[in-house]
Coordinates of C-alpha atoms in Angstrom, one line a residue:
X1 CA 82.2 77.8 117.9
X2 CA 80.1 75.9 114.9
X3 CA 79.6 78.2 112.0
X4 CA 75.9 78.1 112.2
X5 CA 76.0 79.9 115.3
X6 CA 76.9 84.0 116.2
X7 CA 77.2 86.0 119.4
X8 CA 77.2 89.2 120.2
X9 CA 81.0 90.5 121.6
X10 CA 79.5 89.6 125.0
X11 CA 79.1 86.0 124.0
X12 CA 75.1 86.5 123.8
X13 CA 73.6 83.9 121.2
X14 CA 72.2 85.4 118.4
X15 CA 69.0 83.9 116.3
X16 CA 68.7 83.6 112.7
X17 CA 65.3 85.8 112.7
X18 CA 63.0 87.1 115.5
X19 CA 59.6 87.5 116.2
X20 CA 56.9 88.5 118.4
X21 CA 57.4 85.4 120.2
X22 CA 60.5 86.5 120.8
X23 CA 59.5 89.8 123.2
X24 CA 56.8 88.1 125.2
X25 CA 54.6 90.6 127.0
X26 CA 56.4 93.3 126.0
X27 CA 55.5 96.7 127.2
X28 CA 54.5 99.4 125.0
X29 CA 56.7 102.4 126.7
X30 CA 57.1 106.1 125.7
X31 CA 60.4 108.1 125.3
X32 CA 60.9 110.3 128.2
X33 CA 58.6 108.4 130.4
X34 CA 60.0 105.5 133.3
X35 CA 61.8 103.4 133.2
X36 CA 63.2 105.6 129.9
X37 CA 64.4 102.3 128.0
X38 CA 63.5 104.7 124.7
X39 CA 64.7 107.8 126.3
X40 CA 65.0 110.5 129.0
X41 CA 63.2 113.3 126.5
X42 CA 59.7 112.5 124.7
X43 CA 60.9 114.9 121.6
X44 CA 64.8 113.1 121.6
X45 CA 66.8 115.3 119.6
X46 CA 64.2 117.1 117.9
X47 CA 63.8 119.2 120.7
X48 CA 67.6 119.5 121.2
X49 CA 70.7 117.1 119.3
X50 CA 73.2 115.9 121.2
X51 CA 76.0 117.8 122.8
X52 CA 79.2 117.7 119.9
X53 CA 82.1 117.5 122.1
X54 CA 85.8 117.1 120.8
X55 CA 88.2 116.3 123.2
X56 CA 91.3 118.0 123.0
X57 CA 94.6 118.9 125.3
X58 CA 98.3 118.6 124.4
X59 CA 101.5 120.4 125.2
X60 CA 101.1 123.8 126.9
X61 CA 97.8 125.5 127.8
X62 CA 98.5 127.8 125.2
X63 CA 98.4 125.2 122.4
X64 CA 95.1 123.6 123.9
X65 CA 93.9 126.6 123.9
X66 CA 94.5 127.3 119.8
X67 CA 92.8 124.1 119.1
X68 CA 89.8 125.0 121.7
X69 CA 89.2 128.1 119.3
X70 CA 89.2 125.6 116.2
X71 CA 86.8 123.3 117.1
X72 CA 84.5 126.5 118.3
X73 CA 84.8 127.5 115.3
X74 CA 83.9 124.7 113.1
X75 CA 80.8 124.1 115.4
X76 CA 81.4 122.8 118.5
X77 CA 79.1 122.5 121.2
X78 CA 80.9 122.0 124.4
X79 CA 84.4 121.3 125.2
X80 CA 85.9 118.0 126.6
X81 CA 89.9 118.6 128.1
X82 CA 92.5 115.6 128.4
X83 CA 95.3 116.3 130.9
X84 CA 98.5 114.5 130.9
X85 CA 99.9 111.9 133.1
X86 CA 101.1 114.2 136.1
X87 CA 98.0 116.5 136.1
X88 CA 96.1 113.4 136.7
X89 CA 98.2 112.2 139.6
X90 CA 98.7 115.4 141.0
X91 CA 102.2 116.4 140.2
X92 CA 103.2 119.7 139.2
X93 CA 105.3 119.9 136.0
X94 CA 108.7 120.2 137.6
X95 CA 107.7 117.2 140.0
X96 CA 111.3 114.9 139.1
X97 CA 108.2 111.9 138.6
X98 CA 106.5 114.1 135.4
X99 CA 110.0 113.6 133.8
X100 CA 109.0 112.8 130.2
X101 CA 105.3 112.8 130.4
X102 CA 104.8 116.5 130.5
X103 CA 102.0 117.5 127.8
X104 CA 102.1 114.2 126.0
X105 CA 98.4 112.6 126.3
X106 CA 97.1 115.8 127.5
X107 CA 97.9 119.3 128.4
X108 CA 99.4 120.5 131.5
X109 CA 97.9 122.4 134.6
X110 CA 99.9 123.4 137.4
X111 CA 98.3 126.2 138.4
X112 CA 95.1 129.4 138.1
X113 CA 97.5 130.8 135.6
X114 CA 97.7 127.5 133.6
X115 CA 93.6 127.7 133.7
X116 CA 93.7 131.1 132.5
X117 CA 95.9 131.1 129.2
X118 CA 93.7 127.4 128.5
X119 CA 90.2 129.4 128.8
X120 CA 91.7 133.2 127.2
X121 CA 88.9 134.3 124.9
X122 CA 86.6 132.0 126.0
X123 CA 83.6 132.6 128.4
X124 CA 82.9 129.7 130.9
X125 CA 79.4 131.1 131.4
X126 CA 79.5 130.2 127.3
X127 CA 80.2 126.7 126.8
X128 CA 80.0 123.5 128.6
X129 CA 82.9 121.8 129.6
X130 CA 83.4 118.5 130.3
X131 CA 87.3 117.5 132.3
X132 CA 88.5 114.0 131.7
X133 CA 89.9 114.0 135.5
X134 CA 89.6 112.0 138.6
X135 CA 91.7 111.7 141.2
X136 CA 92.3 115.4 141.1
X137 CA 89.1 116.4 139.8
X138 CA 88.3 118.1 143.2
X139 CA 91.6 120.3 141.9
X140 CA 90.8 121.0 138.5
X141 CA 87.6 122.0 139.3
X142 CA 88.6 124.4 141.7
X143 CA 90.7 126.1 139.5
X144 CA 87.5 126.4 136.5
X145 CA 85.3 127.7 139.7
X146 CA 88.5 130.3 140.5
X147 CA 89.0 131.4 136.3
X148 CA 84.8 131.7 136.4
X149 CA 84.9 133.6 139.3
X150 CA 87.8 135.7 138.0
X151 CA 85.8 136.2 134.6
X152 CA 82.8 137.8 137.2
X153 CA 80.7 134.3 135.9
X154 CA 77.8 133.7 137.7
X155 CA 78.2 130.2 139.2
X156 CA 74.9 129.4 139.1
X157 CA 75.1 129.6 135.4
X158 CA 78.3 127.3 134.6
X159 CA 78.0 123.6 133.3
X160 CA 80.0 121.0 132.1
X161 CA 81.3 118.0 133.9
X162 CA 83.8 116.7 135.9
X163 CA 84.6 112.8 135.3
X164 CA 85.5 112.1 138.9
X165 CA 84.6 108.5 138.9
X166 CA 87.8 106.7 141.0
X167 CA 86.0 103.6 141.2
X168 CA 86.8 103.0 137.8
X169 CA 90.2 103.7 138.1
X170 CA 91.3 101.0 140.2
X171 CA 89.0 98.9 138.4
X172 CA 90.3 99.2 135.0
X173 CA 92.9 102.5 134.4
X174 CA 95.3 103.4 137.0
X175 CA 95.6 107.2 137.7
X176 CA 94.1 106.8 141.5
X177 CA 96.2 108.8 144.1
X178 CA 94.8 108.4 147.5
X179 CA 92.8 104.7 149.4
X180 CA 89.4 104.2 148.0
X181 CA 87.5 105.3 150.9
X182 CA 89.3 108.8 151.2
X183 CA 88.4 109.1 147.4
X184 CA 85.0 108.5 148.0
X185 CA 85.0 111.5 150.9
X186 CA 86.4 113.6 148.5
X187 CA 84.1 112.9 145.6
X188 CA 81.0 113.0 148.6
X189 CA 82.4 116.5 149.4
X190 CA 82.3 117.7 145.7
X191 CA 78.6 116.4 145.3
X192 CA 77.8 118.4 148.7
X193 CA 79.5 121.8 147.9
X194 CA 78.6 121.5 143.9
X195 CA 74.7 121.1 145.4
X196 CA 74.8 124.3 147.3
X197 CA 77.3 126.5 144.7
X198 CA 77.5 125.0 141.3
X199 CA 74.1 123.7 140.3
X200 CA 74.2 123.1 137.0
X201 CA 78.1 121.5 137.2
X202 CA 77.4 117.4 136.7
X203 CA 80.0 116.5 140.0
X204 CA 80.4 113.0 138.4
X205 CA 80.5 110.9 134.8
X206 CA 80.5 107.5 136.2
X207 CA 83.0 105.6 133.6
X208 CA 82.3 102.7 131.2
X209 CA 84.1 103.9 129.0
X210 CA 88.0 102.9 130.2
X211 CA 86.5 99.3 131.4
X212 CA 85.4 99.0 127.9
X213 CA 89.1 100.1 126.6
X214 CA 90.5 97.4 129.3
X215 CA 89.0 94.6 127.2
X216 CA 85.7 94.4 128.8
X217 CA 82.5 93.2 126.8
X218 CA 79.5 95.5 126.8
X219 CA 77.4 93.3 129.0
X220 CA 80.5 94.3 131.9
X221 CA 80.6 97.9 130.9
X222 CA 77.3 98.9 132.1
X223 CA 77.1 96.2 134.6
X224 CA 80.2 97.0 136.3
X225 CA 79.2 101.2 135.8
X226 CA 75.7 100.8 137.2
X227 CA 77.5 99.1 140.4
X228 CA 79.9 101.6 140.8
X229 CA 77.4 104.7 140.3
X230 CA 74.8 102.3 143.3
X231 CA 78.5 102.9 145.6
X232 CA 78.9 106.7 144.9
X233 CA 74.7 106.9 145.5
X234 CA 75.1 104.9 149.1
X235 CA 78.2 106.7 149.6
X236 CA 76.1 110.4 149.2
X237 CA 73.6 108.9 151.1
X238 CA 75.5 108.5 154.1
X239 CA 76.7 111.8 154.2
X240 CA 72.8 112.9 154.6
X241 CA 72.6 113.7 151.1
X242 CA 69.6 114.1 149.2
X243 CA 68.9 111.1 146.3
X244 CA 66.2 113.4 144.3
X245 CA 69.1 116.4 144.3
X246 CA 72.0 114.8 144.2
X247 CA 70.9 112.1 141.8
X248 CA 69.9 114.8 139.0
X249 CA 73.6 115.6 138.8
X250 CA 75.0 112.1 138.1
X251 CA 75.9 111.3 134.4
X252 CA 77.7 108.6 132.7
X253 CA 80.1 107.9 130.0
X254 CA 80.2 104.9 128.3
X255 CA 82.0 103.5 125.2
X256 CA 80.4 102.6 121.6
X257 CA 81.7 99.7 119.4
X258 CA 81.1 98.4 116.3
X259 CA 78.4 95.7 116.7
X260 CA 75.9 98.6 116.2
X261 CA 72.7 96.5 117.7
X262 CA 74.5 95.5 120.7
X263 CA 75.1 98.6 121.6
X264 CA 72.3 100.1 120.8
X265 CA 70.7 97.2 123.3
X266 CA 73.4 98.3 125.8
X267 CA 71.7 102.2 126.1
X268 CA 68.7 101.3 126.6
X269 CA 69.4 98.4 129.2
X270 CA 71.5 100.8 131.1
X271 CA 68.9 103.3 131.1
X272 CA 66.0 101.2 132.3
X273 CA 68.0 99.4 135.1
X274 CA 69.1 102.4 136.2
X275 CA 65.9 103.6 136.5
X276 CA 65.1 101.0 138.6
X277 CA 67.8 101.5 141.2
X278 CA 67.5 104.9 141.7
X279 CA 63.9 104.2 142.6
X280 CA 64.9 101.3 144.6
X281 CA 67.4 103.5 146.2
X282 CA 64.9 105.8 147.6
X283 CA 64.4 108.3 144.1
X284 CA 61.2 109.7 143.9
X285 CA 61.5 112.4 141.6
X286 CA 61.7 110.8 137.7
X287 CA 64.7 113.6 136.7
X288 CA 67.1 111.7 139.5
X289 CA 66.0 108.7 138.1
X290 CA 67.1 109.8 134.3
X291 CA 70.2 108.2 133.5
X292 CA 72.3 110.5 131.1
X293 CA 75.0 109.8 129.0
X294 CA 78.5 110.9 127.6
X295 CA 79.4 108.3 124.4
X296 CA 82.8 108.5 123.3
X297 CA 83.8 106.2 120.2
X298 CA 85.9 103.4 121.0
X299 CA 89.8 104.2 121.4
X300 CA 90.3 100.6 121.2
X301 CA 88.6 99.4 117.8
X302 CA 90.8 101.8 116.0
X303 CA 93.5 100.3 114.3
X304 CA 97.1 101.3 112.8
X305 CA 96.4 99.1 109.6
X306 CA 94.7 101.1 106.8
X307 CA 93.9 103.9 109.3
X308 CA 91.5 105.5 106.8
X309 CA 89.1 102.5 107.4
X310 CA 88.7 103.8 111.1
X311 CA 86.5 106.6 109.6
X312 CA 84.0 103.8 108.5
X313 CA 84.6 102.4 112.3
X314 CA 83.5 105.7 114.0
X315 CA 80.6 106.6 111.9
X316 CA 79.4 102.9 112.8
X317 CA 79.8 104.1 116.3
X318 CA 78.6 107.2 115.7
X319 CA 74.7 105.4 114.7
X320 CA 75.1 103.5 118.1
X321 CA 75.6 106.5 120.2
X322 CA 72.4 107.9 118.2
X323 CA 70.2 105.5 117.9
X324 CA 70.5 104.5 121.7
X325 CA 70.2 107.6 122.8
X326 CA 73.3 109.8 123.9
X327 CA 73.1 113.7 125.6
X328 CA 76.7 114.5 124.5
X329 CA 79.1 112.8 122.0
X330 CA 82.6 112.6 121.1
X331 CA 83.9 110.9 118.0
X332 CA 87.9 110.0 117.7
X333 CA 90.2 110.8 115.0
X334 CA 90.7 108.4 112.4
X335 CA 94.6 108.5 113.1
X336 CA 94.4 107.7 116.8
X337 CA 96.2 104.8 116.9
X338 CA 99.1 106.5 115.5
X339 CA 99.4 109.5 117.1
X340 CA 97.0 112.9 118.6
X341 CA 94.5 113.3 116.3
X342 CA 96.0 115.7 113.6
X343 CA 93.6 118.9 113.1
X344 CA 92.4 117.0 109.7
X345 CA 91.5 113.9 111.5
X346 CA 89.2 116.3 114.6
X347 CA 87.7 117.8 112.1
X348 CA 86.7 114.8 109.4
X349 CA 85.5 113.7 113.6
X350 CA 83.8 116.4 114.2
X351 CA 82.0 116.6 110.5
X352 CA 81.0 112.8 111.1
X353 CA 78.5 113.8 113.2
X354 CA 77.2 116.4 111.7
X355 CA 76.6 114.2 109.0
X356 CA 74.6 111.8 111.4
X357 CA 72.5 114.7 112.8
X358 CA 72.0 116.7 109.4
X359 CA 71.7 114.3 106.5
X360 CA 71.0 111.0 108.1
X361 CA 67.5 110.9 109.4
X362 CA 68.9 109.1 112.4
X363 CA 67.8 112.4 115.0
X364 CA 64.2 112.6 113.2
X365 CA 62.7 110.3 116.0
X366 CA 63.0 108.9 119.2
X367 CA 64.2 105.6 119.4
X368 CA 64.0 104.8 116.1
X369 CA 64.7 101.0 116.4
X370 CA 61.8 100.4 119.3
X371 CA 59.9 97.8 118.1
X372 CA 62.4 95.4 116.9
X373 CA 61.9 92.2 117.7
X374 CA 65.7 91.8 117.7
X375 CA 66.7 95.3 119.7
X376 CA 64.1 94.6 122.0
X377 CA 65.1 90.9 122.5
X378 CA 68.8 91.7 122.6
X379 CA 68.0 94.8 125.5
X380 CA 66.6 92.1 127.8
X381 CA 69.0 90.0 127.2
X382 CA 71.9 92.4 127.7
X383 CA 69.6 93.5 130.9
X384 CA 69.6 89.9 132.5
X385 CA 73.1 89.4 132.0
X386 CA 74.4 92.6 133.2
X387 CA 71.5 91.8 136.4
X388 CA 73.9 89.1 137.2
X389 CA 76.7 90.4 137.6
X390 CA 75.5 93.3 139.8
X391 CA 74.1 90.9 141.8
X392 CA 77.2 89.5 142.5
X393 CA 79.0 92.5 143.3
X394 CA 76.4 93.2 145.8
X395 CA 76.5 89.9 147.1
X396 CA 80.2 91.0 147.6
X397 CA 79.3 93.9 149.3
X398 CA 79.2 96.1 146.7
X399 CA 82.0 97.9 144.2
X400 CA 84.5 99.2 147.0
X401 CA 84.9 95.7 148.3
X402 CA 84.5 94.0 144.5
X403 CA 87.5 96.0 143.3
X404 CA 89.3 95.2 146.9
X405 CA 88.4 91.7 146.2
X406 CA 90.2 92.0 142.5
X407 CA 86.9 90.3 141.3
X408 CA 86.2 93.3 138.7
X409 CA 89.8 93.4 136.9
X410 CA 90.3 89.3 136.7
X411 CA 86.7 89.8 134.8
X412 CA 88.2 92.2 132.6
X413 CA 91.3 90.8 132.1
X414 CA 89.0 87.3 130.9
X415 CA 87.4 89.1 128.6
X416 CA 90.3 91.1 127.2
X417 CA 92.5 87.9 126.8
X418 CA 89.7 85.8 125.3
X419 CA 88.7 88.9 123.2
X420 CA 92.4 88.9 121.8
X421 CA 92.6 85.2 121.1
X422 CA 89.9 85.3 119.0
X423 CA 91.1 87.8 116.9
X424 CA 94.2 85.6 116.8
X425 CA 92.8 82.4 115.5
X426 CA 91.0 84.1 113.1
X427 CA 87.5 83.5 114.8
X428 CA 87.2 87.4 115.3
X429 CA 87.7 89.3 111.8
X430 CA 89.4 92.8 112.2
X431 CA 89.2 93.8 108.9
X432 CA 92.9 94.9 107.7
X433 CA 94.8 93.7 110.9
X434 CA 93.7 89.7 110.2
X435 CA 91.7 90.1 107.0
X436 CA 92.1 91.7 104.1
X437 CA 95.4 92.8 105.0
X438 CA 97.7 94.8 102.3
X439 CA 101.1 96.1 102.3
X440 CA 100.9 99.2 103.2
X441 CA 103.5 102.6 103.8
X442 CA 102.1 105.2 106.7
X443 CA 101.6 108.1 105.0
X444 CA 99.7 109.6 108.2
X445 CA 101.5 112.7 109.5
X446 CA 101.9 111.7 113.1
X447 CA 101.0 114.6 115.4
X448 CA 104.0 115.1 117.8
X449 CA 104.7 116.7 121.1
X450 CA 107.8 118.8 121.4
X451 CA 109.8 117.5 124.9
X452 CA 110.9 121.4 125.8
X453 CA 107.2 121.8 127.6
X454 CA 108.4 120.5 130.5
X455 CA 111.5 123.2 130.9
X456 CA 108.5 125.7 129.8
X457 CA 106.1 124.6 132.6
X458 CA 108.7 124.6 135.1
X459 CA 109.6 128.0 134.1
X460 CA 106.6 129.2 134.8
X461 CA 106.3 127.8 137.8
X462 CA 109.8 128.9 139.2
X463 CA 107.8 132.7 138.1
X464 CA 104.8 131.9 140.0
X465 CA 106.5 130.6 143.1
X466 CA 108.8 133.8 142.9
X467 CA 105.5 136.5 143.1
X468 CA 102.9 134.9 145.1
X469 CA 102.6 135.1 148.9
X470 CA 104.5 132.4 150.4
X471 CA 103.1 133.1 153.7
X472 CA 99.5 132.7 152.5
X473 CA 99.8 129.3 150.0
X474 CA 101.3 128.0 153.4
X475 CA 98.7 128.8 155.7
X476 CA 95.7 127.6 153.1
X477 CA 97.3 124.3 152.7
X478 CA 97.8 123.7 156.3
X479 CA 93.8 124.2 156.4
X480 CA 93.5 121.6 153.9
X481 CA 95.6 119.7 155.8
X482 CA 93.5 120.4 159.3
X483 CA 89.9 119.5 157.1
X484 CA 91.6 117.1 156.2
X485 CA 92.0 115.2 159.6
X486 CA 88.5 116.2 160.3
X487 CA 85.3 116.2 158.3
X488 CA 85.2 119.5 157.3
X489 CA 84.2 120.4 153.3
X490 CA 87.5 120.0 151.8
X491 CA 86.6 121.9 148.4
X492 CA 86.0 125.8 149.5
X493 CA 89.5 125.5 151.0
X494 CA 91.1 123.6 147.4
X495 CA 89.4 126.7 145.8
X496 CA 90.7 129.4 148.2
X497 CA 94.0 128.2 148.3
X498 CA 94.2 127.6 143.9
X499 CA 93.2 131.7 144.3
X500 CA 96.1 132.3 146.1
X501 CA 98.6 130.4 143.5
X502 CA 98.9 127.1 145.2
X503 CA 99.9 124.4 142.9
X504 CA 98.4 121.5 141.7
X505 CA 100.8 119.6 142.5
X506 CA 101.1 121.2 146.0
X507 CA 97.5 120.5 146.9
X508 CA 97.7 117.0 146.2
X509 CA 100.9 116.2 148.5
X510 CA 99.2 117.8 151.1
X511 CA 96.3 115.1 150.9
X512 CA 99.5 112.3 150.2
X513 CA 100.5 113.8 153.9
X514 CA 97.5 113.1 155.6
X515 CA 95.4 110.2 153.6
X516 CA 98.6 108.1 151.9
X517 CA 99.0 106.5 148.8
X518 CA 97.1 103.3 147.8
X519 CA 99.5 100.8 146.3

């Protein structure tokens, strides 16, 4: 590219000044009013700041649960759990597959009793809790609906989250278990029961945020999100769902990098073209239109080089989230690319927004850079493009048969190699990795994870099996099985049978049984 031109990460063209002529026409709207491009509240976050979440989970439930009571205690507003590998895929601890993944990128839950020594000392009714799960989402949150219930928490009171979005996993990250459209009934189910039960409980986060870590530009992110959440909205449809109850109960998650105005543009498009589909969809009431947001700083931008400079990266990130508008935030550990975030490293996080909200001015208005001929140029911009490819996933026949069709990872995998080749040839400065490079000892403390837990999980599951009613976890998982073949509600009977110390990994195999494995 000639020097005398720049782009945005998503190859948009960018001018050396803008004007008015730039945003011809340009609508005057008002935070909190449609198509919410500024917003989904009029007050923003002087009404209320953003959610603080840290996400945390390693080793046993007892060690996730120490850390839990940290971040409460240095201010924490909600919760946000990792599980590892064989939690996500449904296998229980002992499973000869978890073999060396056992409470390494998460902690591990094979059963109610796992649940319980997580959540001692901590009221669900209390905090909101968002579960970084998917293809056994419908498990995990069984088992928080079984502790609550166990805790005498009245159901109607719990919130938090549920990620749930499987679309995106064999788009982009991998932990799927069962053929997309079985995946879909189960996540169709989950919207139905949570409607009824759990009315506060958001049933889904449709994911940008792993596209993004695939190599993805920002422009993809949403556009490939926003398709996905139009196939879980025709999917619930179908099922004789309601749009304006149902659709109050969607949220997303996207990602936040470091060209600050792009993302910042990115919000807001996502915001107001959701909007617009939900209405086009059949939405009439403006909540199930709102488009809400989990932002999580960007796993990928942090480097292993200088690591201390990742701190500058996050609070960059941090200003995105912000200034485009967020609900609920999470910022990563500066030593992330090294290892678990060290407590240090969640709590410098952690204090980096605080900073933002407190001392920054960035939370004193809404949509602070509305206005700018360059935001608002760049948010149409970043609208069209991201138009244009929905558009052709639709033409496709939407995101089931786009991701069937491989046409969503080749994008991906574009962007990511082109992404990487830049940085390569210099083109793309990453400031200590190609630039300004030093010579350097780590004197990070790496965070590790002893390799006992899995002999510790599987001793605890040899007790469970021992106690429990063998006779009973037999006959609820053959009426999982039995649902299964039909189309009865599949999650009353995952929550029954998780109260009467079936496993995890138990539950799941008896799906595998009836539905199969996509390869």
């Amino acid at each position: 590219m000639p020097n005398d031109k720049r782009y945005t990460d998503s190859g948009i063209e960018i001018k050396q000044s803008y004007n008015a002529d730039d945003v011809p026409g340009s609508a005057v709207e008002l935070p909190g009013q449609f198509p919410f491009t500024r917003g989904i509240q009029a007050d923003m976050y002087r009404g209320k700041l953003w959610t603080m979440r840290q996400y945390a989970g390693f080793s046993t439930a007892e060690e996730s649960n120490k850390r839990y009571h940290y971040l409460l205690a240095h201010g924490v507003s909600g919760l946000s759990v990792a599980f590892d590998l064989p939690t996500q895929i449904g296998y229980d601890s002992d499973h000869s597959l978890a073999e060396g993944e056992v409470g390494k990128v998460g902690v591990a839950i094979d059963s109610i009793e796992d649940m319980e020594r997580l959540f001692d000392g901590i009221k669900l009714e209390d905090v909101s809790t968002s579960m970084t799960i998917n293809a056994t989402g419908f498990i995990l949150l069984a088992l928080y609906v079984a502790l609550a219930k166990k805790q005498g928490a009245d159901l109607k009171k719990i919130s938090g989250t549920i990620q749930n979005d499987i679309l995106k996993e064999y788009a982009a990250r991998g932990t799927y278990i069962y053929p997309p459209k079985t995946s879909m009934r189960i996540i169709t189910d989950i919207f139905e029961w949570c409607a009824k039960e759990l009315p506060k409980w958001n049933t889904i986060s449709i994911s940008g945020y792993h596209i993004r870590e695939a190599g993805s530009t920002a422009v993809q992110e949403i556009a490939f999100t926003l398709s996905n959440g139009k196939a879980y909205v025709k999917a619930a449809q179908e099922k004789g769902l309601d749009i304006n109850v149902f659709g109050k109960r969607l949220s997303f998650f996207f990602n936040a990098h470091n060209n600050l105005f792009e993302e910042v543009a990115k919000f807001r498009a996502a915001r107001r073209m959701w909007a617009k589909m939900m209405k086009e969809a059949g939405a009439t009431d403006e909540k199930a239109m709102m488009l809400r947001f989990h932002t999580q700083t960007g796993g990928s931008t942090l480097t292993a080089q200088q690591p201390l400079n990742n701190i500058a990266r996050v609070t960059i990130q941090t200003l995105a989230a912000v200034l485009g508008g967020t609900q609920s935030l999470h910022t990563n550990g500066y030593d992330e690319a090294l290892s678990l975030p060290t407590e240090e490293a969640a709590r410098i996080a952690l204090r980096t927004q605080q900073v933002m909200a407190f001392e920054s001015g960035a939370a004193d208005t809404a949509d602070p850079l509305a206005g700018s001929y360059f935001i608002e140029n760049l948010t149409n911009e970043v609208e069209q493009k991201a138009n244009e490819l929905v558009q052709k996933i639709d033409a496709m026949g939407g995101s089931v048969s786009a991701i069937e069709q491989g046409f969503m990872q080749e994008e991906i995998a574009r962007s990511a190699y082109e992404y990487q080749r830049n940085i390569e040839n210099g083109e793309k400065v990453i400031v200590g990795v190609n630039k300004f490079q030093v010579e350097e000892p780590n004197t990070t403390p790496p965070f590790k994870i002893n390799d006992s837990i899995r002999g510790v999980q599987a001793e605890k599951l040899k007790k469970l099996r021992e106690k429990r009613n063998a006779e009973t976890v037999a006959a609820c998982l053959q009426k999982i099985s039995d649902a299964a073949k039909g189309s009865a509600n599949l999650m009353p009977l995952v929550i029954d049978a998780v109260e009467n110390y079936c496993t995890l990994g138990e539950v799941a195999d008896t799906l595998r049984k009836v539905f199969g494995e996509y390869k």
